[in-house]
């Protein structure tokens, strides 16, 4: 069983995340999208809201050969991946600027759990500048994020800012 964990904050999930999930489907039998429950951050969406949005978007993407699960975790990614008996951690690389941070995480995760490899997938170039942080910032300042996040996420962002 080739099981991968795709960890992240997903606050909110973007089309860049979906692109990475789509690209990982042919590589694994199961992908667990793992939402980090990070009490230090001041998120736009609660973990439950993120999980609900991701489930709605990605569960229909499951294929015959690859099942998708959505879960959340606290603590170390390496511990979560080990507990779930994953053999890989998937991370997306958008541009060279991501590489150094991702390399450090991958090496640390390998030190923590040598049996789990990090697999880097290159996001489509149309998502090279798309990050959750930028999406929130642009949205909050009245800019358009259409086409960069799923339509349902954009609706939820609108609902949040109305409250
Ligand atoms: O979507 P993000 O914010 O870029 O994801 C970062 C994430 C969640 C993958 C990273 O912060 C993480 O793995 N956090 C869990 C704590 C941990 O394992 N830290 C050591 C990694 S080297």
JSON list of N, CA and C and ligand atoms in Angstrom, two decimals, residues 6-11 17 34-38 41 73-80 89-92 94 98 101-110 112 132-133, ligand 1:
[
{"chain": "A", "resi": 6, "resn": "UNK", "atom": "N", "xyz": [-0.30, 14.45, 2.78]},
{"chain": "A", "resi": 6, "resn": "UNK", "atom": "CA", "xyz": [-0.07, 15.79, 2.23]},
{"chain": "A", "resi": 6, "resn": "UNK", "atom": "C", "xyz": [-0.42, 16.78, 3.35]},
{"chain": "A", "resi": 7, "resn": "UNK", "atom": "N", "xyz": [0.61, 17.23, 4.10]},
{"chain": "A", "resi": 7, "resn": "UNK", "atom": "CA", "xyz": [0.32, 18.08, 5.25]},
{"chain": "A", "resi": 7, "resn": "UNK", "atom": "C", "xyz": [0.31, 19.57, 4.85]},
{"chain": "A", "resi": 8, "resn": "UNK", "atom": "N", "xyz": [-0.43, 20.35, 5.60]},
{"chain": "A", "resi": 8, "resn": "UNK", "atom": "CA", "xyz": [-0.42, 21.79, 5.34]},
{"chain": "A", "resi": 8, "resn": "UNK", "atom": "C", "xyz": [-1.39, 22.51, 6.24]},
{"chain": "A", "resi": 9, "resn": "UNK", "atom": "N", "xyz": [-1.40, 23.83, 6.11]},
{"chain": "A", "resi": 9, "resn": "UNK", "atom": "CA", "xyz": [-2.34, 24.64, 6.89]},
{"chain": "A", "resi": 9, "resn": "UNK", "atom": "C", "xyz": [-3.68, 24.74, 6.18]},
{"chain": "A", "resi": 10, "resn": "UNK", "atom": "N", "xyz": [-3.65, 24.82, 4.86]},
{"chain": "A", "resi": 10, "resn": "UNK", "atom": "CA", "xyz": [-4.87, 24.88, 4.04]},
{"chain": "A", "resi": 10, "resn": "UNK", "atom": "C", "xyz": [-5.85, 25.95, 4.55]},
{"chain": "A", "resi": 11, "resn": "UNK", "atom": "N", "xyz": [-5.33, 27.12, 4.85]},
{"chain": "A", "resi": 11, "resn": "UNK", "atom": "CA", "xyz": [-6.17, 28.19, 5.40]},
{"chain": "A", "resi": 11, "resn": "UNK", "atom": "C", "xyz": [-6.15, 29.41, 4.47]},
{"chain": "A", "resi": 17, "resn": "UNK", "atom": "N", "xyz": [-3.19, 23.90, -4.17]},
{"chain": "A", "resi": 17, "resn": "UNK", "atom": "CA", "xyz": [-3.28, 22.65, -3.40]},
{"chain": "A", "resi": 17, "resn": "UNK", "atom": "C", "xyz": [-3.96, 21.56, -4.23]},
{"chain": "A", "resi": 34, "resn": "UNK", "atom": "N", "xyz": [-3.69, 16.23, 5.39]},
{"chain": "A", "resi": 34, "resn": "UNK", "atom": "CA", "xyz": [-3.57, 16.39, 6.84]},
{"chain": "A", "resi": 34, "resn": "UNK", "atom": "C", "xyz": [-3.47, 17.88, 7.20]},
{"chain": "A", "resi": 35, "resn": "UNK", "atom": "N", "xyz": [-4.52, 18.36, 7.85]},
{"chain": "A", "resi": 35, "resn": "UNK", "atom": "CA", "xyz": [-4.59, 19.78, 8.20]},
{"chain": "A", "resi": 35, "resn": "UNK", "atom": "C", "xyz": [-3.94, 20.00, 9.56]},
{"chain": "A", "resi": 36, "resn": "UNK", "atom": "N", "xyz": [-2.93, 20.87, 9.57]},
{"chain": "A", "resi": 36, "resn": "UNK", "atom": "CA", "xyz": [-2.24, 21.12, 10.84]},
{"chain": "A", "resi": 36, "resn": "UNK", "atom": "C", "xyz": [-3.11, 21.99, 11.74]},
{"chain": "A", "resi": 37, "resn": "UNK", "atom": "N", "xyz": [-3.32, 21.51, 12.96]},
{"chain": "A", "resi": 37, "resn": "UNK", "atom": "CA", "xyz": [-4.04, 22.27, 13.97]},
{"chain": "A", "resi": 37, "resn": "UNK", "atom": "C", "xyz": [-3.00, 23.05, 14.75]},
{"chain": "A", "resi": 38, "resn": "UNK", "atom": "N", "xyz": [-2.77, 24.30, 14.32]},
{"chain": "A", "resi": 38, "resn": "UNK", "atom": "CA", "xyz": [-1.68, 25.08, 14.90]},
{"chain": "A", "resi": 38, "resn": "UNK", "atom": "C", "xyz": [-2.24, 26.20, 15.77]},
{"chain": "A", "resi": 41, "resn": "UNK", "atom": "N", "xyz": [-1.21, 30.11, 15.34]},
{"chain": "A", "resi": 41, "resn": "UNK", "atom": "CA", "xyz": [-1.66, 30.97, 14.24]},
{"chain": "A", "resi": 41, "resn": "UNK", "atom": "C", "xyz": [-3.05, 31.52, 14.50]},
{"chain": "A", "resi": 73, "resn": "UNK", "atom": "N", "xyz": [-4.28, 17.12, 12.37]},
{"chain": "A", "resi": 73, "resn": "UNK", "atom": "CA", "xyz": [-3.32, 16.61, 13.35]},
{"chain": "A", "resi": 73, "resn": "UNK", "atom": "C", "xyz": [-2.70, 17.78, 14.11]},
{"chain": "A", "resi": 74, "resn": "UNK", "atom": "N", "xyz": [-2.15, 17.47, 15.28]},
{"chain": "A", "resi": 74, "resn": "UNK", "atom": "CA", "xyz": [-1.36, 18.42, 16.05]},
{"chain": "A", "resi": 74, "resn": "UNK", "atom": "C", "xyz": [0.00, 17.77, 16.23]},
{"chain": "A", "resi": 75, "resn": "UNK", "atom": "N", "xyz": [1.01, 18.57, 16.45]},
{"chain": "A", "resi": 75, "resn": "UNK", "atom": "CA", "xyz": [2.34, 18.00, 16.68]},
{"chain": "A", "resi": 75, "resn": "UNK", "atom": "C", "xyz": [3.11, 17.84, 15.39]},
{"chain": "A", "resi": 76, "resn": "UNK", "atom": "N", "xyz": [3.97, 16.81, 15.38]},
{"chain": "A", "resi": 76, "resn": "UNK", "atom": "CA", "xyz": [4.89, 16.65, 14.25]},
{"chain": "A", "resi": 76, "resn": "UNK", "atom": "C", "xyz": [4.25, 15.91, 13.08]},
{"chain": "A", "resi": 77, "resn": "UNK", "atom": "N", "xyz": [4.55, 16.41, 11.89]},
{"chain": "A", "resi": 77, "resn": "UNK", "atom": "CA", "xyz": [4.09, 15.72, 10.67]},
{"chain": "A", "resi": 77, "resn": "UNK", "atom": "C", "xyz": [4.68, 14.32, 10.61]},
{"chain": "A", "resi": 78, "resn": "UNK", "atom": "N", "xyz": [5.95, 14.18, 10.98]},
{"chain": "A", "resi": 78, "resn": "UNK", "atom": "CA", "xyz": [6.61, 12.87, 10.90]},
{"chain": "A", "resi": 78, "resn": "UNK", "atom": "C", "xyz": [5.90, 11.85, 11.81]},
{"chain": "A", "resi": 79, "resn": "UNK", "atom": "N", "xyz": [5.48, 12.30, 12.99]},
{"chain": "A", "resi": 79, "resn": "UNK", "atom": "CA", "xyz": [4.77, 11.39, 13.91]},
{"chain": "A", "resi": 79, "resn": "UNK", "atom": "C", "xyz": [3.42, 10.98, 13.32]},
{"chain": "A", "resi": 80, "resn": "UNK", "atom": "N", "xyz": [2.72, 11.98, 12.77]},
{"chain": "A", "resi": 80, "resn": "UNK", "atom": "CA", "xyz": [1.40, 11.68, 12.19]},
{"chain": "A", "resi": 80, "resn": "UNK", "atom": "C", "xyz": [1.56, 10.69, 11.03]},
{"chain": "A", "resi": 89, "resn": "UNK", "atom": "N", "xyz": [5.64, 11.70, 2.30]},
{"chain": "A", "resi": 89, "resn": "UNK", "atom": "CA", "xyz": [5.03, 13.00, 2.60]},
{"chain": "A", "resi": 89, "resn": "UNK", "atom": "C", "xyz": [5.09, 13.78, 1.28]},
{"chain": "A", "resi": 90, "resn": "UNK", "atom": "N", "xyz": [3.96, 14.30, 0.87]},
{"chain": "A", "resi": 90, "resn": "UNK", "atom": "CA", "xyz": [3.93, 15.06, -0.38]},
{"chain": "A", "resi": 90, "resn": "UNK", "atom": "C", "xyz": [3.97, 16.55, -0.06]},
{"chain": "A", "resi": 91, "resn": "UNK", "atom": "N", "xyz": [4.80, 17.28, -0.79]},
{"chain": "A", "resi": 91, "resn": "UNK", "atom": "CA", "xyz": [4.80, 18.74, -0.68]},
{"chain": "A", "resi": 91, "resn": "UNK", "atom": "C", "xyz": [4.93, 19.33, -2.08]},
{"chain": "A", "resi": 92, "resn": "UNK", "atom": "N", "xyz": [4.30, 20.47, -2.27]},
{"chain": "A", "resi": 92, "resn": "UNK", "atom": "CA", "xyz": [4.36, 21.14, -3.56]},
{"chain": "A", "resi": 92, "resn": "UNK", "atom": "C", "xyz": [5.45, 22.19, -3.56]},
{"chain": "A", "resi": 94, "resn": "UNK", "atom": "N", "xyz": [6.49, 25.58, -5.65]},
{"chain": "A", "resi": 94, "resn": "UNK", "atom": "CA", "xyz": [5.97, 26.51, -6.66]},
{"chain": "A", "resi": 94, "resn": "UNK", "atom": "C", "xyz": [7.09, 27.19, -7.41]},
{"chain": "A", "resi": 98, "resn": "UNK", "atom": "N", "xyz": [10.69, 28.43, -2.71]},
{"chain": "A", "resi": 98, "resn": "UNK", "atom": "CA", "xyz": [10.14, 27.44, -1.77]},
{"chain": "A", "resi": 98, "resn": "UNK", "atom": "C", "xyz": [11.17, 26.41, -1.36]},
{"chain": "A", "resi": 101, "resn": "UNK", "atom": "N", "xyz": [13.25, 26.23, 2.26]},
{"chain": "A", "resi": 101, "resn": "UNK", "atom": "CA", "xyz": [12.38, 25.92, 3.41]},
{"chain": "A", "resi": 101, "resn": "UNK", "atom": "C", "xyz": [11.91, 24.46, 3.33]},
{"chain": "A", "resi": 102, "resn": "UNK", "atom": "N", "xyz": [11.52, 24.05, 2.13]},
{"chain": "A", "resi": 102, "resn": "UNK", "atom": "CA", "xyz": [11.02, 22.68, 1.95]},
{"chain": "A", "resi": 102, "resn": "UNK", "atom": "C", "xyz": [12.14, 21.66, 2.17]},
{"chain": "A", "resi": 103, "resn": "UNK", "atom": "N", "xyz": [13.33, 22.00, 1.70]},
{"chain": "A", "resi": 103, "resn": "UNK", "atom": "CA", "xyz": [14.47, 21.08, 1.87]},
{"chain": "A", "resi": 103, "resn": "UNK", "atom": "C", "xyz": [14.75, 20.88, 3.36]},
{"chain": "A", "resi": 104, "resn": "UNK", "atom": "N", "xyz": [14.76, 21.98, 4.11]},
{"chain": "A", "resi": 104, "resn": "UNK", "atom": "CA", "xyz": [15.03, 21.88, 5.56]},
{"chain": "A", "resi": 104, "resn": "UNK", "atom": "C", "xyz": [13.97, 21.02, 6.23]},
{"chain": "A", "resi": 105, "resn": "UNK", "atom": "N", "xyz": [12.70, 21.23, 5.85]},
{"chain": "A", "resi": 105, "resn": "UNK", "atom": "CA", "xyz": [11.63, 20.41, 6.46]},
{"chain": "A", "resi": 105, "resn": "UNK", "atom": "C", "xyz": [11.79, 18.94, 6.09]},
{"chain": "A", "resi": 106, "resn": "UNK", "atom": "N", "xyz": [12.09, 18.70, 4.81]},
{"chain": "A", "resi": 106, "resn": "UNK", "atom": "CA", "xyz": [12.21, 17.31, 4.35]},
{"chain": "A", "resi": 106, "resn": "UNK", "atom": "C", "xyz": [13.36, 16.60, 5.07]},
{"chain": "A", "resi": 107, "resn": "UNK", "atom": "N", "xyz": [14.48, 17.31, 5.24]},
{"chain": "A", "resi": 107, "resn": "UNK", "atom": "CA", "xyz": [15.63, 16.68, 5.90]},
{"chain": "A", "resi": 107, "resn": "UNK", "atom": "C", "xyz": [15.33, 16.43, 7.38]},
{"chain": "A", "resi": 108, "resn": "UNK", "atom": "N", "xyz": [14.64, 17.38, 8.00]},
{"chain": "A", "resi": 108, "resn": "UNK", "atom": "CA", "xyz": [14.29, 17.19, 9.41]},
{"chain": "A", "resi": 108, "resn": "UNK", "atom": "C", "xyz": [13.29, 16.05, 9.56]},
{"chain": "A", "resi": 109, "resn": "UNK", "atom": "N", "xyz": [12.31, 16.01, 8.66]},
{"chain": "A", "resi": 109, "resn": "UNK", "atom": "CA", "xyz": [11.33, 14.91, 8.73]},
{"chain": "A", "resi": 109, "resn": "UNK", "atom": "C", "xyz": [12.01, 13.56, 8.50]},
{"chain": "A", "resi": 110, "resn": "UNK", "atom": "N", "xyz": [13.03, 13.54, 7.63]},
{"chain": "A", "resi": 110, "resn": "UNK", "atom": "CA", "xyz": [13.73, 12.28, 7.36]},
{"chain": "A", "resi": 110, "resn": "UNK", "atom": "C", "xyz": [14.55, 11.85, 8.58]},
{"chain": "A", "resi": 112, "resn": "UNK", "atom": "N", "xyz": [13.70, 12.59, 11.64]},
{"chain": "A", "resi": 112, "resn": "UNK", "atom": "CA", "xyz": [12.72, 12.15, 12.64]},
{"chain": "A", "resi": 112, "resn": "UNK", "atom": "C", "xyz": [12.15, 10.77, 12.30]},
{"chain": "A", "resi": 132, "resn": "UNK", "atom": "N", "xyz": [-1.96, 30.53, 0.31]},
{"chain": "A", "resi": 132, "resn": "UNK", "atom": "CA", "xyz": [-3.13, 30.84, 1.14]},
{"chain": "A", "resi": 132, "resn": "UNK", "atom": "C", "xyz": [-3.00, 32.24, 1.74]},
{"chain": "A", "resi": 133, "resn": "UNK", "atom": "N", "xyz": [-1.79, 32.58, 2.16]},
{"chain": "A", "resi": 133, "resn": "UNK", "atom": "CA", "xyz": [-1.55, 33.89, 2.80]},
{"chain": "A", "resi": 133, "resn": "UNK", "atom": "C", "xyz": [-1.89, 35.02, 1.83]},
{"chain": "B", "resi": 1, "resn": "LIG", "atom": "O1", "xyz": [0.82, 24.85, 4.42]},
{"chain": "B", "resi": 1, "resn": "LIG", "atom": "P1", "xyz": [2.06, 25.13, 5.21]},
{"chain": "B", "resi": 1, "resn": "LIG", "atom": "O2", "xyz": [1.77, 26.12, 6.30]},
{"chain": "B", "resi": 1, "resn": "LIG", "atom": "O3", "xyz": [3.23, 25.52, 4.35]},
{"chain": "B", "resi": 1, "resn": "LIG", "atom": "O4", "xyz": [2.44, 23.73, 5.93]},
{"chain": "B", "resi": 1, "resn": "LIG", "atom": "C1", "xyz": [3.53, 23.64, 6.80]},
{"chain": "B", "resi": 1, "resn": "LIG", "atom": "C2", "xyz": [3.51, 22.32, 7.56]},
{"chain": "B", "resi": 1, "resn": "LIG", "atom": "C3", "xyz": [2.16, 22.10, 8.24]},
{"chain": "B", "resi": 1, "resn": "LIG", "atom": "C4", "xyz": [3.74, 21.18, 6.60]},
{"chain": "B", "resi": 1, "resn": "LIG", "atom": "C5", "xyz": [4.67, 22.36, 8.61]},
{"chain": "B", "resi": 1, "resn": "LIG", "atom": "O5", "xyz": [4.58, 23.53, 9.34]},
{"chain": "B", "resi": 1, "resn": "LIG", "atom": "C6", "xyz": [4.63, 21.18, 9.54]},
{"chain": "B", "resi": 1, "resn": "LIG", "atom": "O6", "xyz": [4.92, 20.06, 9.16]},
{"chain": "B", "resi": 1, "resn": "LIG", "atom": "N1", "xyz": [4.24, 21.45, 10.81]},
{"chain": "B", "resi": 1, "resn": "LIG", "atom": "C7", "xyz": [4.07, 20.42, 11.82]},
{"chain": "B", "resi": 1, "resn": "LIG", "atom": "C8", "xyz": [5.18, 20.50, 12.85]},
{"chain": "B", "resi": 1, "resn": "LIG", "atom": "C9", "xyz": [6.42, 19.81, 12.35]},
{"chain": "B", "resi": 1, "resn": "LIG", "atom": "O7", "xyz": [6.39, 18.63, 12.00]},
{"chain": "B", "resi": 1, "resn": "LIG", "atom": "N2", "xyz": [7.51, 20.57, 12.31]},
{"chain": "B", "resi": 1, "resn": "LIG", "atom": "C10", "xyz": [8.77, 20.07, 11.85]},
{"chain": "B", "resi": 1, "resn": "LIG", "atom": "C11", "xyz": [8.79, 19.98, 10.34]},
{"chain": "B", "resi": 1, "resn": "LIG", "atom": "S1", "xyz": [10.41, 20.05, 9.90]}
]
